[in-house]
PDB file of C-alpha atoms in Angstrom:
ATOM      1  CA  UNK A  37     -76.376 389.392 127.246  1.00  0.00           C
ATOM      2  CA  UNK A  38     -73.627 388.585 124.721  1.00  0.00           C
ATOM      3  CA  UNK A  39     -73.414 385.147 123.248  1.00  0.00           C
ATOM      4  CA  UNK A  40     -70.629 384.236 120.782  1.00  0.00           C
ATOM      5  CA  UNK A  41     -71.660 382.776 117.479  1.00  0.00           C
ATOM      6  CA  UNK A  42     -68.868 380.207 117.502  1.00  0.00           C
ATOM      7  CA  UNK A  43     -68.333 378.050 120.509  1.00  0.00           C
ATOM      8  CA  UNK A  44     -65.272 375.985 121.269  1.00  0.00           C
ATOM      9  CA  UNK A  45     -65.865 372.679 122.930  1.00  0.00           C
ATOM     10  CA  UNK A  46     -63.725 371.673 125.882  1.00  0.00           C
ATOM     11  CA  UNK A  47     -62.492 368.529 124.084  1.00  0.00           C
ATOM     12  CA  UNK A  48     -60.810 370.402 121.215  1.00  0.00           C
ATOM     13  CA  UNK A  49     -59.161 372.892 123.573  1.00  0.00           C
ATOM     14  CA  UNK A  50     -57.602 370.068 125.626  1.00  0.00           C
ATOM     15  CA  UNK A  51     -56.237 368.130 122.627  1.00  0.00           C
ATOM     16  CA  UNK A  52     -54.165 371.009 121.218  1.00  0.00           C
ATOM     17  CA  UNK A  53     -51.651 371.072 124.100  1.00  0.00           C
ATOM     18  CA  UNK A  54     -51.447 367.275 124.075  1.00  0.00           C
ATOM     19  CA  UNK A  55     -50.326 367.347 120.438  1.00  0.00           C
ATOM     20  CA  UNK A  56     -47.716 369.973 121.346  1.00  0.00           C
ATOM     21  CA  UNK A  57     -46.345 367.831 124.164  1.00  0.00           C
ATOM     22  CA  UNK A  58     -46.168 364.764 121.921  1.00  0.00           C
ATOM     23  CA  UNK A  59     -44.407 366.817 119.254  1.00  0.00           C
ATOM     24  CA  UNK A  60     -41.918 368.107 121.850  1.00  0.00           C
ATOM     25  CA  UNK A  61     -41.128 364.599 123.123  1.00  0.00           C
ATOM     26  CA  UNK A  62     -40.831 363.326 119.557  1.00  0.00           C
ATOM     27  CA  UNK A  63     -38.249 366.006 118.752  1.00  0.00           C
ATOM     28  CA  UNK A  64     -36.492 365.301 122.038  1.00  0.00           C
ATOM     29  CA  UNK A  65     -36.200 361.585 121.191  1.00  0.00           C
ATOM     30  CA  UNK A  66     -34.951 362.296 117.663  1.00  0.00           C
ATOM     31  CA  UNK A  67     -32.319 364.694 119.035  1.00  0.00           C
ATOM     32  CA  UNK A  68     -31.295 362.206 121.714  1.00  0.00           C
ATOM     33  CA  UNK A  69     -30.867 359.465 119.095  1.00  0.00           C
ATOM     34  CA  UNK A  70     -28.780 361.714 116.846  1.00  0.00           C
ATOM     35  CA  UNK A  71     -26.617 362.885 119.752  1.00  0.00           C
ATOM     36  CA  UNK A  72     -26.200 359.298 120.997  1.00  0.00           C
ATOM     37  CA  UNK A  73     -25.183 358.104 117.523  1.00  0.00           C
ATOM     38  CA  UNK A  74     -22.627 360.882 117.250  1.00  0.00           C
ATOM     39  CA  UNK A  75     -21.252 360.061 120.686  1.00  0.00           C
ATOM     40  CA  UNK A  76     -20.903 356.360 119.839  1.00  0.00           C
ATOM     41  CA  UNK A  77     -19.168 357.220 116.551  1.00  0.00           C
ATOM     42  CA  UNK A  78     -16.706 359.503 118.350  1.00  0.00           C
ATOM     43  CA  UNK A  79     -15.969 356.857 120.973  1.00  0.00           C
ATOM     44  CA  UNK A  80     -15.351 354.225 118.320  1.00  0.00           C
ATOM     45  CA  UNK A  81     -13.054 356.557 116.408  1.00  0.00           C
ATOM     46  CA  UNK A  82     -11.054 357.280 119.559  1.00  0.00           C
ATOM     47  CA  UNK A  83      -9.993 353.612 119.743  1.00  0.00           C
ATOM     48  CA  UNK A  84      -8.365 353.751 116.337  1.00  0.00           C
ATOM     49  CA  UNK A  85      -4.587 354.040 116.227  1.00  0.00           C
ATOM     50  CA  UNK A  86      -3.137 357.515 116.448  1.00  0.00           C
ATOM     51  CA  UNK A  87      -1.040 356.847 113.362  1.00  0.00           C
ATOM     52  CA  UNK A  88      -1.738 354.025 110.983  1.00  0.00           C
ATOM     53  CA  UNK A  89       0.933 351.794 109.509  1.00  0.00           C
ATOM     54  CA  UNK A  90       1.904 351.857 105.888  1.00  0.00           C
ATOM     55  CA  UNK A  91       1.246 348.621 103.972  1.00  0.00           C
ATOM     56  CA  UNK A  92       4.970 347.784 104.102  1.00  0.00           C
ATOM     57  CA  UNK A  93       5.127 348.392 107.867  1.00  0.00           C
ATOM     58  CA  UNK A  94       1.978 346.322 108.403  1.00  0.00           C
ATOM     59  CA  UNK A  95       3.405 343.415 106.398  1.00  0.00           C
ATOM     60  CA  UNK A  96       6.737 343.639 108.262  1.00  0.00           C
ATOM     61  CA  UNK A  97       4.929 343.599 111.604  1.00  0.00           C
ATOM     62  CA  UNK A  98       2.692 340.715 110.528  1.00  0.00           C
ATOM     63  CA  UNK A  99       5.715 338.706 109.359  1.00  0.00           C
ATOM     64  CA  UNK A 100       7.580 339.458 112.611  1.00  0.00           C
ATOM     65  CA  UNK A 101       4.733 338.050 114.689  1.00  0.00           C
ATOM     66  CA  UNK A 102       4.112 335.013 112.477  1.00  0.00           C
ATOM     67  CA  UNK A 103       7.807 334.040 112.356  1.00  0.00           C
ATOM     68  CA  UNK A 104       7.871 334.075 116.141  1.00  0.00           C
ATOM     69  CA  UNK A 105       4.756 331.961 116.353  1.00  0.00           C
ATOM     70  CA  UNK A 106       5.984 329.322 113.896  1.00  0.00           C
ATOM     71  CA  UNK A 107       9.472 329.139 115.443  1.00  0.00           C
ATOM     72  CA  UNK A 108      11.391 330.572 112.462  1.00  0.00           C
ATOM     73  CA  UNK A 109      12.772 333.331 114.697  1.00  0.00           C
ATOM     74  CA  UNK A 110      14.269 332.292 118.005  1.00  0.00           C
ATOM     75  CA  UNK A 111      11.594 333.208 120.530  1.00  0.00           C
ATOM     76  CA  UNK A 112      12.005 330.987 123.586  1.00  0.00           C
ATOM     77  CA  UNK A 113       9.105 329.382 125.364  1.00  0.00           C
ATOM     78  CA  UNK A 114       8.277 330.775 128.784  1.00  0.00           C
ATOM     79  CA  UNK A 115       5.872 329.468 131.394  1.00  0.00           C
ATOM     80  CA  UNK A 116       2.949 331.924 131.361  1.00  0.00           C
ATOM     81  CA  UNK A 117       0.811 329.914 133.770  1.00  0.00           C
ATOM     82  CA  UNK A 118       1.471 326.656 135.610  1.00  0.00           C
ATOM     83  CA  UNK A 119       2.078 324.090 132.893  1.00  0.00           C
ATOM     84  CA  UNK A 120       1.309 326.561 130.055  1.00  0.00           C
ATOM     85  CA  UNK A 121       4.223 327.543 127.826  1.00  0.00           C
ATOM     86  CA  UNK A 122       4.017 330.337 125.256  1.00  0.00           C
ATOM     87  CA  UNK A 123       6.473 332.289 123.142  1.00  0.00           C
ATOM     88  CA  UNK A 124       8.182 335.013 125.177  1.00  0.00           C
ATOM     89  CA  UNK A 125       6.886 337.642 122.764  1.00  0.00           C
ATOM     90  CA  UNK A 126       3.261 336.903 123.686  1.00  0.00           C
ATOM     91  CA  UNK A 127       3.369 338.208 127.270  1.00  0.00           C
ATOM     92  CA  UNK A 128       6.419 340.442 126.789  1.00  0.00           C
ATOM     93  CA  UNK A 129       5.751 341.880 123.357  1.00  0.00           C
ATOM     94  CA  UNK A 130       8.215 342.324 120.541  1.00  0.00           C
ATOM     95  CA  UNK A 131      10.278 345.381 119.742  1.00  0.00           C
ATOM     96  CA  UNK A 132      10.298 346.572 116.155  1.00  0.00           C
ATOM     97  CA  UNK A 133      11.841 349.910 115.137  1.00  0.00           C
ATOM     98  CA  UNK A 134      11.938 351.008 118.770  1.00  0.00           C
ATOM     99  CA  UNK A 135       8.241 350.317 119.423  1.00  0.00           C
ATOM    100  CA  UNK A 136       6.956 347.438 121.554  1.00  0.00           C
ATOM    101  CA  UNK A 137       4.021 345.611 119.991  1.00  0.00           C
ATOM    102  CA  UNK A 138       1.800 343.032 121.656  1.00  0.00           C
ATOM    103  CA  UNK A 139      -0.377 340.505 119.901  1.00  0.00           C
ATOM    104  CA  UNK A 140      -3.095 337.969 120.472  1.00  0.00           C
ATOM    105  CA  UNK A 141      -4.901 335.434 118.346  1.00  0.00           C
ATOM    106  CA  UNK A 142      -8.657 335.599 118.688  1.00  0.00           C
ATOM    107  CA  UNK A 143     -10.223 332.376 119.887  1.00  0.00           C
ATOM    108  CA  UNK A 144      -7.081 331.124 121.620  1.00  0.00           C
ATOM    109  CA  UNK A 145      -5.736 331.503 125.138  1.00  0.00           C
ATOM    110  CA  UNK A 146      -3.355 334.468 125.167  1.00  0.00           C
ATOM    111  CA  UNK A 147      -1.101 336.043 127.768  1.00  0.00           C
ATOM    112  CA  UNK A 148      -0.539 339.533 126.373  1.00  0.00           C
ATOM    113  CA  UNK A 149      -1.320 342.474 128.701  1.00  0.00           C
ATOM    114  CA  UNK A 150      -4.814 343.029 127.265  1.00  0.00           C
ATOM    115  CA  UNK A 151      -5.788 339.362 127.515  1.00  0.00           C
ATOM    116  CA  UNK A 152      -4.521 339.197 131.100  1.00  0.00           C
ATOM    117  CA  UNK A 153      -6.520 342.310 132.029  1.00  0.00           C
ATOM    118  CA  UNK A 154      -3.447 344.382 132.867  1.00  0.00           C
ATOM    119  CA  UNK A 155      -4.601 347.094 130.443  1.00  0.00           C
ATOM    120  CA  UNK A 156      -7.977 348.123 129.103  1.00  0.00           C
ATOM    121  CA  UNK A 157      -9.077 348.685 125.500  1.00  0.00           C
ATOM    122  CA  UNK A 158      -8.834 352.426 126.170  1.00  0.00           C
ATOM    123  CA  UNK A 159      -5.108 351.965 126.898  1.00  0.00           C
ATOM    124  CA  UNK A 160      -4.166 350.463 123.522  1.00  0.00           C
ATOM    125  CA  UNK A 161      -3.993 351.344 119.841  1.00  0.00           C
ATOM    126  CA  UNK A 162      -4.769 348.447 117.538  1.00  0.00           C
ATOM    127  CA  UNK A 163      -2.309 348.770 114.668  1.00  0.00           C
ATOM    128  CA  UNK A 164      -3.027 345.569 112.737  1.00  0.00           C
ATOM    129  CA  UNK A 165      -5.869 343.112 112.392  1.00  0.00           C
ATOM    130  CA  UNK A 166      -4.882 340.253 110.098  1.00  0.00           C
ATOM    131  CA  UNK A 167      -7.784 338.124 108.885  1.00  0.00           C
ATOM    132  CA  UNK A 168      -5.755 336.013 106.429  1.00  0.00           C
ATOM    133  CA  UNK A 169      -5.160 333.074 108.781  1.00  0.00           C
ATOM    134  CA  UNK A 170      -7.591 330.594 110.279  1.00  0.00           C
ATOM    135  CA  UNK A 171      -8.092 332.948 113.250  1.00  0.00           C
ATOM    136  CA  UNK A 172      -7.706 336.731 113.364  1.00  0.00           C
ATOM    137  CA  UNK A 173      -4.363 338.050 114.580  1.00  0.00           C
ATOM    138  CA  UNK A 174      -4.544 341.381 116.423  1.00  0.00           C
ATOM    139  CA  UNK A 175      -1.435 343.480 117.023  1.00  0.00           C
ATOM    140  CA  UNK A 176      -1.487 346.529 119.250  1.00  0.00           C
ATOM    141  CA  UNK A 177       0.722 348.905 121.144  1.00  0.00           C
ATOM    142  CA  UNK A 178       0.207 350.593 124.473  1.00  0.00           C
ATOM    143  CA  UNK A 179      -0.731 354.253 124.595  1.00  0.00           C
ATOM    144  CA  UNK A 180       1.620 356.456 126.575  1.00  0.00           C
TER     145      UNK A 180
END
């Protein structure tokens, strides 16, 4: 009768595949995290404007919105909701160089298409975010 000089216990034979399975799941999780991070980064980049404004264009747009808000430019008040009057450019936008821009001030009640839920974040390109005032001013245009 043959008897091997080295014997393998059942415990060591069972633990080898378990380490392989844990290693596989560890690699799977790392890959899933990397793929998920890449996907999130791509989604965030897709919400950036297709073409950014030059500093001069951004300042012109910022000034156009602010002069409407402070009444320097004639922008009549319209009734956006019962008893609520806002500048006509808030719900209707303002045209500058042939492009219609909409704006809202974070932290305030706004009546632009995004604030009213008429469009989704996927439907807009944010072209300006001005943090110089007491509350951020966000200017966007609709994607076509």
